[in-house]
Short mmCIF file of C-alpha atoms in Angstrom, two decimals:
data_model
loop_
_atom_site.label_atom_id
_atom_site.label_comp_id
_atom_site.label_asym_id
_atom_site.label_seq_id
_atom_site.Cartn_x
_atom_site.Cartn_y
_atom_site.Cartn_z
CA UNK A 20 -13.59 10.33 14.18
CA UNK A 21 -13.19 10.99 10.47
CA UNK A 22 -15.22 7.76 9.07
CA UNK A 23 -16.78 8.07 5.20
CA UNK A 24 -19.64 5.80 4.13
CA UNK A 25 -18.25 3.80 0.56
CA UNK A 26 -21.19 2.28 -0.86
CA UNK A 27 -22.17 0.09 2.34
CA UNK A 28 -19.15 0.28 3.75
CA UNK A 29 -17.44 2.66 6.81
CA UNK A 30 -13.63 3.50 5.55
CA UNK A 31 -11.48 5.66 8.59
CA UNK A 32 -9.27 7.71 7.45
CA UNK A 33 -6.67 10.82 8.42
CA UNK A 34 -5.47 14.17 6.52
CA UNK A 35 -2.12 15.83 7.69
CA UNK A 36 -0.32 18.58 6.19
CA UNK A 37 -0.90 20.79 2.68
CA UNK A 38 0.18 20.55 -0.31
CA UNK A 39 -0.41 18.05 -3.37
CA UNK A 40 -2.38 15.15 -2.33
CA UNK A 41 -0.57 12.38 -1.78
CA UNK A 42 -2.45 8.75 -1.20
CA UNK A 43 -1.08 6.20 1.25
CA UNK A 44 -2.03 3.10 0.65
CA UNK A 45 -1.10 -0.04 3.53
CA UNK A 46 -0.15 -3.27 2.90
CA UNK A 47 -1.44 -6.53 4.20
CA UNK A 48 -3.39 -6.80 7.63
CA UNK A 49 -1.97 -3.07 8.42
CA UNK A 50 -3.53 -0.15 9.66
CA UNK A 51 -2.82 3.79 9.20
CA UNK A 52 -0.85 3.74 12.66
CA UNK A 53 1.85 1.16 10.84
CA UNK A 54 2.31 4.04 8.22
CA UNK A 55 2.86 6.78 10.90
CA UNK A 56 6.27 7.13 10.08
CA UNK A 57 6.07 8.15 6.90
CA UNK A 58 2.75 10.05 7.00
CA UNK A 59 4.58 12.44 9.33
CA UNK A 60 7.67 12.82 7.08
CA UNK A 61 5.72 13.31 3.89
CA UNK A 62 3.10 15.48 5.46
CA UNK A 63 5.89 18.51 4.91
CA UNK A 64 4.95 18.76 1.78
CA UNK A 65 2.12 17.12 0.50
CA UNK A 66 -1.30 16.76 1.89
CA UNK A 67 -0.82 12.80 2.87
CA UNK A 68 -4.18 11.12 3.13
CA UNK A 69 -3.71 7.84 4.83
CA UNK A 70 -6.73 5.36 5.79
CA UNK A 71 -7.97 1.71 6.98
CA UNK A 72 -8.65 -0.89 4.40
CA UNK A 73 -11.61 -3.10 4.38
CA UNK A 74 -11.00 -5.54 6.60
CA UNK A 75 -8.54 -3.43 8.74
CA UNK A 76 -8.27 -0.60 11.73
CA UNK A 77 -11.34 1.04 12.23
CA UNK A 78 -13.02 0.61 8.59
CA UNK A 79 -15.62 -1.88 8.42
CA UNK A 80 -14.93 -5.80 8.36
CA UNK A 81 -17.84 -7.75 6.15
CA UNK A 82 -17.12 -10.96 6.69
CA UNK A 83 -17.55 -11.74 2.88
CA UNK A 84 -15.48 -12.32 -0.58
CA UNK A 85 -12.73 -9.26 -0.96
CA UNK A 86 -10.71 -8.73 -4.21
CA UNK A 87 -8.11 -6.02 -5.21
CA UNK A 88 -10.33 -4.38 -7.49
CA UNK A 89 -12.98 -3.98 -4.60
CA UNK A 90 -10.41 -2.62 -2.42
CA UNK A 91 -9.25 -0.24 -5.43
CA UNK A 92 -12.75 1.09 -5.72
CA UNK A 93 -13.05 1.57 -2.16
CA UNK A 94 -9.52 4.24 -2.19
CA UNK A 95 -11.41 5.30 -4.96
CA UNK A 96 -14.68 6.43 -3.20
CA UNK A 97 -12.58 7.58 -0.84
CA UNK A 98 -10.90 10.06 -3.22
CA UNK A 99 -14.68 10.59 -4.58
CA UNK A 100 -15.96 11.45 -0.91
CA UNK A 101 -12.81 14.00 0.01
CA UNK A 102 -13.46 16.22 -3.72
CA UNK A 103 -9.86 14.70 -4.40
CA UNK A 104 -9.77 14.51 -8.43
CA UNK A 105 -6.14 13.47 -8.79
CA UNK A 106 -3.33 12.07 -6.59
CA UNK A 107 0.18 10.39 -5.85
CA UNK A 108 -0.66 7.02 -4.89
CA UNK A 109 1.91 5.34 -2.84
CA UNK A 110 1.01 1.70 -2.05
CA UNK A 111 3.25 -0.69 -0.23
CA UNK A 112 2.69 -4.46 -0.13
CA UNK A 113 -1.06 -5.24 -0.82
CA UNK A 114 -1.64 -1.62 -0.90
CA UNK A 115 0.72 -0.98 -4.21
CA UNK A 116 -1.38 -4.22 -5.84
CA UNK A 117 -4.56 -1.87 -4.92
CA UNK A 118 -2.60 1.41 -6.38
CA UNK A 119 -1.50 -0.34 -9.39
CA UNK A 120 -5.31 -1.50 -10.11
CA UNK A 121 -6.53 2.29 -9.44
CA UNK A 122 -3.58 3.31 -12.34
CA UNK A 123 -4.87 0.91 -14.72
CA UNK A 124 -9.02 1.71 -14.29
CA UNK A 125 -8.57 5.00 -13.16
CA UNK A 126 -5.34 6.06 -14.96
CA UNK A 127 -6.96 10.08 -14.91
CA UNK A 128 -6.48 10.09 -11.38
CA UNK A 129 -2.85 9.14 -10.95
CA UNK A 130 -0.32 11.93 -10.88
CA UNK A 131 2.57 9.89 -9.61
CA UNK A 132 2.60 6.25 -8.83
CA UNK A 133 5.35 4.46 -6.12
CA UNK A 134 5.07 0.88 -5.75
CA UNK A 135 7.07 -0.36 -2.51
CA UNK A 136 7.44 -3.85 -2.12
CA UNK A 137 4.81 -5.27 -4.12
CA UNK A 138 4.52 -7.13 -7.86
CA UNK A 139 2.21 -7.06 -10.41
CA UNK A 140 0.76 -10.67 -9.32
CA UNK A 141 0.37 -13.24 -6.37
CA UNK A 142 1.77 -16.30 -6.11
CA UNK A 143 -1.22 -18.00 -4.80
CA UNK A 144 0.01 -17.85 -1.40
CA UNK A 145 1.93 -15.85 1.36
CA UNK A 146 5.68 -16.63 2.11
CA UNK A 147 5.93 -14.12 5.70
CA UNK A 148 9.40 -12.84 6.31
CA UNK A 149 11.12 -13.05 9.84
CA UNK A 150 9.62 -9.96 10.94
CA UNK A 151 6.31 -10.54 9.61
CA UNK A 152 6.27 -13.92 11.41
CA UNK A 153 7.59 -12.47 14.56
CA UNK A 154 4.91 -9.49 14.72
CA UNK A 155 2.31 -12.25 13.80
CA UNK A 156 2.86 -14.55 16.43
CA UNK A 157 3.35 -12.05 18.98
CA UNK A 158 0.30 -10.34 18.34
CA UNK A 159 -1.56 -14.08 18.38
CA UNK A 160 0.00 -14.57 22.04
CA UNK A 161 -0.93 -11.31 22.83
CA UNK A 162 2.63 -10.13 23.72
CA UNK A 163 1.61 -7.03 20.80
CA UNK A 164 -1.17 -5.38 21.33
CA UNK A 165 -3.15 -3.22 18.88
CA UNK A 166 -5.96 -0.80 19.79
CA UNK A 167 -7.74 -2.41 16.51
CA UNK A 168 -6.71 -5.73 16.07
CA UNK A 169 -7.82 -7.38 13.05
CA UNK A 170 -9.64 -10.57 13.02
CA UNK A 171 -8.89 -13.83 11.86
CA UNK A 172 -11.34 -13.78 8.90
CA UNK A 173 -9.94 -10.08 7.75
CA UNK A 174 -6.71 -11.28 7.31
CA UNK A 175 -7.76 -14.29 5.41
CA UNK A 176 -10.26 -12.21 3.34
CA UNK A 177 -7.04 -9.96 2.61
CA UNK A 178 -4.99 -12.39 1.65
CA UNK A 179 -7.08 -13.90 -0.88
CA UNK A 180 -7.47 -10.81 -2.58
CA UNK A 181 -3.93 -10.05 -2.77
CA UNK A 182 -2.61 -13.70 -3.50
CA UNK A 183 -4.98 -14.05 -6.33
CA UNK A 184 -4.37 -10.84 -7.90
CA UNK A 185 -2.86 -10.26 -11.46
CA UNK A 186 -2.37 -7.30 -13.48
CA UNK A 187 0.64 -8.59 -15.66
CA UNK A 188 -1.11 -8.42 -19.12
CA UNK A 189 -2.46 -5.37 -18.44
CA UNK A 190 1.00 -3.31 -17.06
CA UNK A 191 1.44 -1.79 -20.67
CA UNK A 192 -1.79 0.44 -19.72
CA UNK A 193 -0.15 1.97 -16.63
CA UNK A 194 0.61 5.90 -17.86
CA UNK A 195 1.37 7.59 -14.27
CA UNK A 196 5.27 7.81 -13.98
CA UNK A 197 5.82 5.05 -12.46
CA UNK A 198 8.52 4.57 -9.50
CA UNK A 199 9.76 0.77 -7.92
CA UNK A 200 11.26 0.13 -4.56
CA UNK A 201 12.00 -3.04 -3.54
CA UNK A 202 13.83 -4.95 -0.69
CA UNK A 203 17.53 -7.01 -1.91
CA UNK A 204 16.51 -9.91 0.34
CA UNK A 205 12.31 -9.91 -0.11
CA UNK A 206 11.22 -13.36 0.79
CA UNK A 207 7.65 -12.62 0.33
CA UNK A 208 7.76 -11.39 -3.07
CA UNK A 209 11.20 -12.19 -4.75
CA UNK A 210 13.05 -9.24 -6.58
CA UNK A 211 12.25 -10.89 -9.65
CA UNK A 212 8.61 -10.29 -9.38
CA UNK A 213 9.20 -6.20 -8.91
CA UNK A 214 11.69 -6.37 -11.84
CA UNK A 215 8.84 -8.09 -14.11
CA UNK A 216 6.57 -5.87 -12.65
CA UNK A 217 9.06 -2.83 -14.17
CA UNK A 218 9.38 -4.55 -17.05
CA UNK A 219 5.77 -4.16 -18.10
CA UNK A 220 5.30 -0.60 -17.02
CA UNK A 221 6.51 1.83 -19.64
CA UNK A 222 9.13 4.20 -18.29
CA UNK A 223 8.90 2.65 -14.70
CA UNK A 224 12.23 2.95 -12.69
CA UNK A 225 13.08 0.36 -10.32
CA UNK A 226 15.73 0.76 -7.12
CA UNK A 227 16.50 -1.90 -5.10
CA UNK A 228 17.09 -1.26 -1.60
CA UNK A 229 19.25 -3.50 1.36
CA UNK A 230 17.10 -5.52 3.81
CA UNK A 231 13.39 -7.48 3.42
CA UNK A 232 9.75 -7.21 2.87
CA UNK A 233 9.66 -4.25 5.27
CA UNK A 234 12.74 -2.62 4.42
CA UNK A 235 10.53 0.86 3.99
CA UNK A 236 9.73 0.92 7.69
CA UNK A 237 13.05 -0.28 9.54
CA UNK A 238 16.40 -0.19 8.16
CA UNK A 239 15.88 1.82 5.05
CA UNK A 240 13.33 4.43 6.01
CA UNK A 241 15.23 7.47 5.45
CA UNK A 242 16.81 6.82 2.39
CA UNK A 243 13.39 5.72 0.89
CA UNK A 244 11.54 8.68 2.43
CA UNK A 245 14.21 10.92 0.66
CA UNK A 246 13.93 9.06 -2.63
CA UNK A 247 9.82 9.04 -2.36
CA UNK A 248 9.87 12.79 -2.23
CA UNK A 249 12.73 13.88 -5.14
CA UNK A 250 10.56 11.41 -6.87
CA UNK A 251 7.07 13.20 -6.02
CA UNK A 252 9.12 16.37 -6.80
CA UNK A 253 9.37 16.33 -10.20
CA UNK A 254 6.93 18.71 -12.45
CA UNK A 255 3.89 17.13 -13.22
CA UNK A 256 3.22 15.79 -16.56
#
């Protein structure tokens, strides 16, 4: 079981394929198996390391105060513990909140960035799309089962990181190229907030994509997948 030690804290994690490192980043009460999809496209060409955030899969759980820039400097003693200098990050959700922080402390190791259905700040609390409800109260019934289901107080710790969470006055300090994807009918973080979030970051692109919060892993895979990698693509700065 591939497991690193961060500071006190056990983070699991997965490499597949070769090539530039590429850093997957999960969103909100996920685990690496949600992100199979993609890690097995974009392991063609990249080396895609994918992992379990605090409070998630099979990384460790402390039942204690979590923040984004906690869960930034765990990805980066992750990074640290791998010899991995410098990366694409790709964060969806929570996970592009975590990415953004690691561009804005750590801005030396960010090749590429891709932000996928995230903003710069929380609104102080969670609005849950129809999927998200649906998955969530099936998994409470126990009609869903996961071979790591995450407890109560994880998701709660979670969420109070990433509803709390600003970077807005600080977005001028991003210098990674900076790509946005964002779901046309995102109830849990409105448009809007990815435009601002564009707004702020010099150069960033933004594309807006048909369907909701997880428009990345259902209706819209494909065409994001193919956009993620002419993005990645590109010569590096």
């Amino acid at each position: 079981m591939p497991m690193v030690q961060v500071g006190d804290l056990d983070l699991y994690y997965e490499v597949h394929g070769a090539g530039p490192p590429l850093l997957l980043i999960g969103g909100l009460g996920a685990d690496l198996t949600l992100l199979a999809p993609l890690t097995e496209r974009l392991a063609r060409s990249h080396q895609v390391i994918v992992f379990d955030n605090r409070g998630a899969g099979r990384s460790g759980k402390p039942d204690l105060p979590y923040s984004i820039p906690l869960l930034a400097a765990d990805t980066v003693g992750l990074l640290d513990a791998l010899g991995i200098g410098r990366a694409h990050l790709l964060g969806m959700s929570m996970g592009g909140r975590i990415a953004l922080e690691i561009a804005l402390d750590h801005p030396g190791r960010v090749d590429r960035l891709v932000l996928v259905a995230t903003s710069a700040a929380g609104r102080g609390r969670l609005t849950l799309s129809w999927p998200m409800r649906v998955m969530r109260a099936a998994r409470r019934l126990g009609l869903v089962r996961r071979a790591h289901p995450q407890p109560d107080f994880a998701f709660r710790r979670q969420l109070a990181a990433s509803v709390s969470y600003s970077a807005v006055d600080r977005l001028g300090g991003v210098r990674a190229p900076t790509l946005i994807l964002h779901g046309r009918q995102d109830r849990s973080m409105p448009p809007s907030a990815a435009e601002a979030t564009r707004a702020g970051i010099p150069g960033a692109r933004l594309e807006l994509f048909d369907g909701g919060h997880l428009f990345f892993l259902l209706a819209q895979r494909e065409a994001v997948l193919a956009r993620v990698e002419e993005f990645l693509a590109q010569p590096r700065r």
